[in-house]
Coordinates of N, CA and C in Angstrom, one line a residue:
M1184 N 152.4 81.4 178.7 CA 151.5 80.4 179.4 C 150.1 80.5 178.9
I1185 N 149.7 81.5 178.5 CA 148.4 81.6 177.8 C 148.3 80.7 176.5
K1186 N 149.4 80.9 175.7 CA 149.4 80.2 174.5 C 149.2 78.7 174.6
K1187 N 150.0 78.1 175.7 CA 149.9 76.8 176.0 C 148.6 76.4 176.5
Q1188 N 147.8 77.2 177.1 CA 146.5 76.8 177.6 C 145.5 76.8 176.4
I1189 N 145.8 77.5 175.3 CA 144.9 77.4 174.1 C 145.4 76.4 173.1
I1190 N 146.7 76.2 173.0 CA 147.3 75.3 172.0 C 147.0 73.9 172.4
L1191 N 147.4 73.6 173.6 CA 147.2 72.1 174.1 C 145.8 71.6 173.9
P1192 N 144.8 72.3 174.4 CA 143.5 71.6 174.2 C 143.0 71.6 172.7
T1193 N 143.5 72.7 171.9 CA 143.2 72.6 170.5 C 143.8 71.4 169.8
L1194 N 145.0 71.2 170.1 CA 145.7 70.1 169.5 C 145.0 68.7 170.0
L1195 N 144.7 68.6 171.2 CA 144.1 67.4 171.8 C 142.7 67.3 171.0
L1196 N 141.9 68.4 170.9 CA 140.7 68.1 170.2 C 140.8 67.8 168.8
A1197 N 141.7 68.4 168.1 CA 142.1 68.1 166.7 C 142.4 66.7 166.5
T1198 N 143.3 66.2 167.4 CA 143.6 64.8 167.4 C 142.5 63.8 167.5
I1199 N 141.6 64.2 168.4 CA 140.3 63.2 168.7 C 139.5 63.4 167.4
L1200 N 139.2 64.6 167.0 CA 138.5 64.6 165.7 C 139.0 64.0 164.5
I1201 N 140.3 64.1 164.2 CA 140.9 63.4 163.0 C 140.9 61.9 163.3
G1202 N 141.1 61.4 164.5 CA 141.1 60.0 164.7 C 139.7 59.4 164.6
G1203 N 138.7 60.1 165.0 CA 137.3 59.8 164.9 C 136.9 59.7 163.4
I1204 N 137.4 60.7 162.6 CA 137.0 60.6 161.3 C 137.6 59.6 160.5
T1205 N 138.9 59.4 160.8 CA 139.7 58.3 160.0 C 139.3 56.9 160.4
G1206 N 138.8 56.9 161.8 CA 138.2 55.6 162.2 C 136.9 55.2 161.6
C1207 N 136.2 56.2 161.2 CA 134.9 56.1 160.5 C 135.1 55.8 159.0
T1208 N 136.1 56.2 158.4 CA 136.2 56.1 157.0 C 137.4 55.0 156.7
S1209 N 137.9 54.3 157.5 CA 138.9 53.4 157.1 C 138.4 52.1 156.5
S1210 N 137.1 51.8 156.3 CA 136.7 50.7 155.6 C 136.9 51.0 154.0
K1211 N 137.3 49.8 153.4 CA 137.5 49.9 152.0 C 136.2 50.0 151.1
S1212 N 135.2 49.5 151.7 CA 133.9 49.5 151.0 C 133.0 50.3 151.8
P1213 N 132.6 51.6 151.4 CA 131.8 52.5 152.3 C 130.3 52.0 152.5
D1214 N 129.8 51.0 151.7 CA 128.4 50.8 152.0 C 128.3 49.4 152.8
V1215 N 129.4 48.8 153.1 CA 129.5 47.6 153.8 C 130.1 47.8 155.3
S1216 N 129.3 47.7 156.2 CA 129.7 47.8 157.7 C 129.4 46.6 158.4
Q1217 N 129.9 46.4 159.5 CA 129.6 45.2 160.4 C 128.4 45.6 161.4
G1218 N 127.5 44.7 161.4 CA 126.4 44.8 162.4 C 126.8 44.2 163.8
N1219 N 125.9 44.2 164.7 CA 126.4 43.7 166.1 C 126.6 42.3 166.1
N1220 N 126.0 41.6 165.3 CA 126.3 40.2 165.3 C 127.3 39.6 164.2
G1221 N 128.0 40.6 163.7 CA 129.0 40.2 162.8 C 128.6 40.1 161.3
T1222 N 127.4 40.3 161.1 CA 126.9 40.2 159.6 C 127.1 41.6 159.0
K1223 N 127.3 41.5 157.7 CA 127.3 42.8 156.9 C 125.9 43.5 157.0
V1224 N 126.0 44.8 157.2 CA 124.8 45.5 157.2 C 124.1 45.6 155.8
S1225 N 124.9 45.6 154.7 CA 124.4 45.5 153.4 C 123.7 44.1 153.0
D1226 N 124.1 43.0 153.8 CA 123.4 41.8 153.5 C 122.0 41.7 154.2
T1227 N 121.8 42.6 155.2 CA 120.6 42.5 155.9 C 119.6 43.7 155.5
K1228 N 120.0 44.4 154.5 CA 119.1 45.5 154.1 C 117.7 44.9 153.6
N1229 N 116.7 45.5 153.7 CA 115.5 45.2 153.3 C 115.2 45.8 152.0
T1230 N 115.3 44.9 150.9 CA 115.1 45.5 149.6 C 113.6 45.4 148.9
T1231 N 112.7 45.0 149.8 CA 111.3 44.9 149.3 C 110.7 46.3 149.1
N1232 N 111.3 47.3 149.8 CA 110.7 48.7 149.6 C 111.2 49.4 148.3
S1233 N 112.4 48.8 147.7 CA 112.8 49.5 146.5 C 112.1 48.9 145.3
P1234 N 111.8 49.8 144.4 CA 111.0 49.4 143.2 C 111.8 48.6 142.3
P1235 N 111.3 47.4 141.9 CA 112.0 46.6 140.9 C 112.1 47.4 139.5
S1236 N 113.3 47.7 139.0 CA 113.3 48.4 137.7 C 113.7 47.6 136.6
N1237 N 114.3 46.5 136.8 CA 114.6 45.6 135.5 C 113.9 44.2 135.5
T1238 N 112.9 44.1 136.3 CA 112.4 42.7 136.3 C 111.4 42.6 135.2
P1239 N 111.1 41.3 134.8 CA 110.2 41.1 133.5 C 108.9 41.7 133.7
E1240 N 108.4 41.6 135.1 CA 107.2 42.2 135.3 C 107.1 43.7 135.2
S1241 N 108.1 44.3 135.6 CA 108.1 45.7 135.4 C 108.4 46.3 133.9
A1242 N 109.0 45.4 133.2 CA 109.3 45.7 131.7 C 107.8 45.5 131.0
K1243 N 107.1 44.5 131.4 CA 105.8 44.3 130.8 C 104.8 45.5 131.2
K1244 N 104.9 45.9 132.4 CA 104.1 47.0 132.8 C 104.4 48.2 132.0
R1245 N 105.8 48.5 131.9 CA 106.2 49.8 131.2 C 105.7 49.7 129.7
E1246 N 105.8 48.5 129.2 CA 105.2 48.4 127.7 C 103.9 48.6 127.6
A1247 N 103.1 48.1 128.6 CA 101.7 48.3 128.6 C 101.3 49.8 128.8
V1248 N 102.0 50.4 129.7 CA 101.8 51.9 129.9 C 102.3 52.7 128.6
R1249 N 103.3 52.3 128.0 CA 103.8 52.9 126.7 C 102.6 52.8 125.6
K1250 N 102.1 51.6 125.4 CA 101.0 51.4 124.5 C 99.8 52.3 124.8
Q1251 N 99.4 52.4 126.0 CA 98.3 53.2 126.4 C 98.6 54.7 126.2
V1252 N 99.8 55.2 126.4 CA 100.1 56.6 126.0 C 100.1 56.8 124.5
E1253 N 100.8 55.8 123.8 CA 100.8 55.9 122.3 C 99.4 56.0 121.7
A1254 N 98.4 55.3 122.5 CA 97.0 55.3 121.9 C 96.4 56.7 121.9
V1255 N 96.9 57.6 122.9 CA 96.4 59.0 123.0 C 97.2 59.9 122.0
L1256 N 98.4 59.6 121.6 CA 99.1 60.4 120.8 C 98.9 60.4 119.3
T1257 N 99.4 61.4 118.6 CA 99.2 61.5 117.1 C 100.4 60.5 116.7
P1258 N 100.4 60.2 115.3 CA 101.4 59.4 114.8 C 102.7 60.1 114.8
D1259 N 102.8 61.4 114.6 CA 104.0 62.2 114.7 C 104.5 62.2 116.1
Q1260 N 103.6 62.4 117.1 CA 104.1 62.4 118.5 C 104.6 61.0 118.9
V1261 N 104.1 60.0 118.4 CA 104.5 58.6 118.6 C 106.0 58.5 118.2
K1262 N 106.2 58.9 117.0 CA 107.6 58.8 116.4 C 108.5 59.7 117.3
Q1263 N 108.1 60.8 117.8 CA 109.0 61.5 118.6 C 109.3 60.9 119.9
L1264 N 108.3 60.3 120.5 CA 108.4 59.6 121.8 C 109.3 58.4 121.7
S1265 N 109.2 57.7 120.6 CA 109.9 56.5 120.4 C 111.4 56.9 120.2
G1266 N 111.7 58.0 119.5 CA 113.1 58.5 119.4 C 113.6 58.9 120.7
K1267 N 112.9 59.5 121.6 CA 113.4 60.0 122.8 C 113.6 58.8 123.8
L1268 N 112.7 57.8 123.6 CA 112.9 56.7 124.5 C 114.1 55.8 124.2
Q1269 N 114.4 55.7 122.7 CA 115.6 55.0 122.3 C 116.8 55.7 122.7
Q1270 N 116.8 57.1 122.9 CA 117.9 57.8 123.4 C 118.2 57.7 124.8
G1271 N 117.3 57.0 125.6 CA 117.4 56.8 127.0 C 116.8 57.7 127.9
E1272 N 115.9 58.5 127.3 CA 115.1 59.4 128.1 C 113.9 58.7 128.7
R1273 N 113.7 59.1 130.0 CA 112.6 58.5 130.7 C 111.2 58.8 130.1
M1274 N 110.2 57.8 130.3 CA 109.0 58.0 129.8 C 108.3 59.2 130.0
R1275 N 108.2 59.7 131.4 CA 107.4 60.7 131.8 C 108.1 62.1 131.3
K1276 N 109.3 62.1 131.3 CA 110.1 63.3 130.7 C 109.8 63.3 129.2
A1277 N 109.9 62.3 128.6 CA 109.7 62.3 127.2 C 108.4 62.6 126.7
V1278 N 107.3 62.2 127.5 CA 106.0 62.6 127.2 C 105.8 64.1 127.4
L1279 N 106.3 64.5 128.5 CA 106.1 66.0 128.9 C 106.7 66.9 127.8
S1280 N 107.8 66.4 127.1 CA 108.5 67.2 126.2 C 107.7 67.4 124.9
L1281 N 106.7 66.4 124.6 CA 105.8 66.5 123.4 C 104.9 67.7 123.6
N1282 N 104.5 68.3 122.4 CA 103.5 69.3 122.3 C 102.1 68.8 122.4
L1283 N 101.7 68.5 123.6 CA 100.4 67.9 124.0 C 99.3 68.8 124.1
T1284 N 98.1 68.4 123.7 CA 96.9 69.2 123.9 C 96.5 69.0 125.4
A1285 N 95.6 69.9 125.8 CA 95.0 69.8 127.2 C 94.4 68.5 127.4
E1286 N 93.6 68.0 126.4 CA 92.9 66.7 126.6 C 94.0 65.5 126.5
Q1287 N 95.0 65.5 125.8 CA 96.0 64.5 125.9 C 96.8 64.5 127.1
K1288 N 97.0 65.7 127.7 CA 97.7 65.8 129.1 C 96.9 65.1 130.1
T1289 N 95.6 65.4 130.1 CA 94.7 64.8 131.1 C 94.6 63.4 130.9
K1290 N 94.5 62.8 129.8 CA 94.4 61.4 129.5 C 95.7 60.7 130.0
I1291 N 96.9 61.2 129.7 CA 98.1 60.7 130.0 C 98.4 60.8 131.4
Q1292 N 98.0 61.9 132.1 CA 98.2 61.9 133.5 C 97.3 60.8 134.3
D1293 N 96.1 60.5 133.8 CA 95.3 59.6 134.3 C 95.9 58.1 134.2
I1294 N 96.6 58.0 133.0 CA 97.3 56.6 132.7 C 98.4 56.5 133.7
F1295 N 99.2 57.6 134.0 CA 100.3 57.5 134.9 C 99.8 57.3 136.3
K1296 N 98.7 57.9 136.6 CA 98.2 57.8 138.0 C 97.7 56.4 138.3
T1297 N 97.1 55.7 137.3 CA 96.6 54.4 137.4 C 97.7 53.4 137.5
A1298 N 98.7 53.6 136.6 CA 99.8 52.6 136.5 C 100.7 52.9 137.6
Y1299 N 101.1 54.0 138.1 CA 102.0 54.2 139.1 C 101.4 55.1 140.4
P1300 N 100.5 54.5 141.1 CA 99.8 55.2 142.1 C 100.8 55.6 143.3
H1301 N 101.9 54.8 143.5 CA 102.7 55.2 144.5 C 103.8 56.4 144.1
R1302 N 103.7 56.9 143.0 CA 104.5 58.0 142.6 C 103.7 59.4 142.6
Q1303 N 102.7 59.4 143.3 CA 101.8 60.6 143.3 C 102.6 61.7 143.8
G1304 N 102.6 62.9 143.2 CA 103.3 64.1 143.7 C 104.8 64.1 143.1
Q1305 N 105.2 63.0 142.4 CA 106.5 63.1 141.9 C 106.4 63.6 140.4
S1306 N 107.4 64.4 139.8 CA 107.3 64.7 138.4 C 108.2 63.9 137.6

């Protein structure tokens, strides 16, 4: 009798949990869900807060920052930086991997702070 009192609620709880989990994950596309008015939630997302990464304006800005950084570097460092960027490394990481002097570090940090003020505190 005691086993029935333990097993029955356990099975009932397991059934409810499994049903709830499968009900939540039955969508074929995980990022598309229906809102209250039938519209897709992915259609109503506000994308203005996400930084544009491949727009012509951002490409021009990246190129301007790169030229400013290259003006601070030695010719050998510019070659190293170009090679790392062509391999797909990000600008900040590529610059930090160079053997920079304290003066170069300060100047480049100022360039990044001016160009990307919204990224303060990120590395």
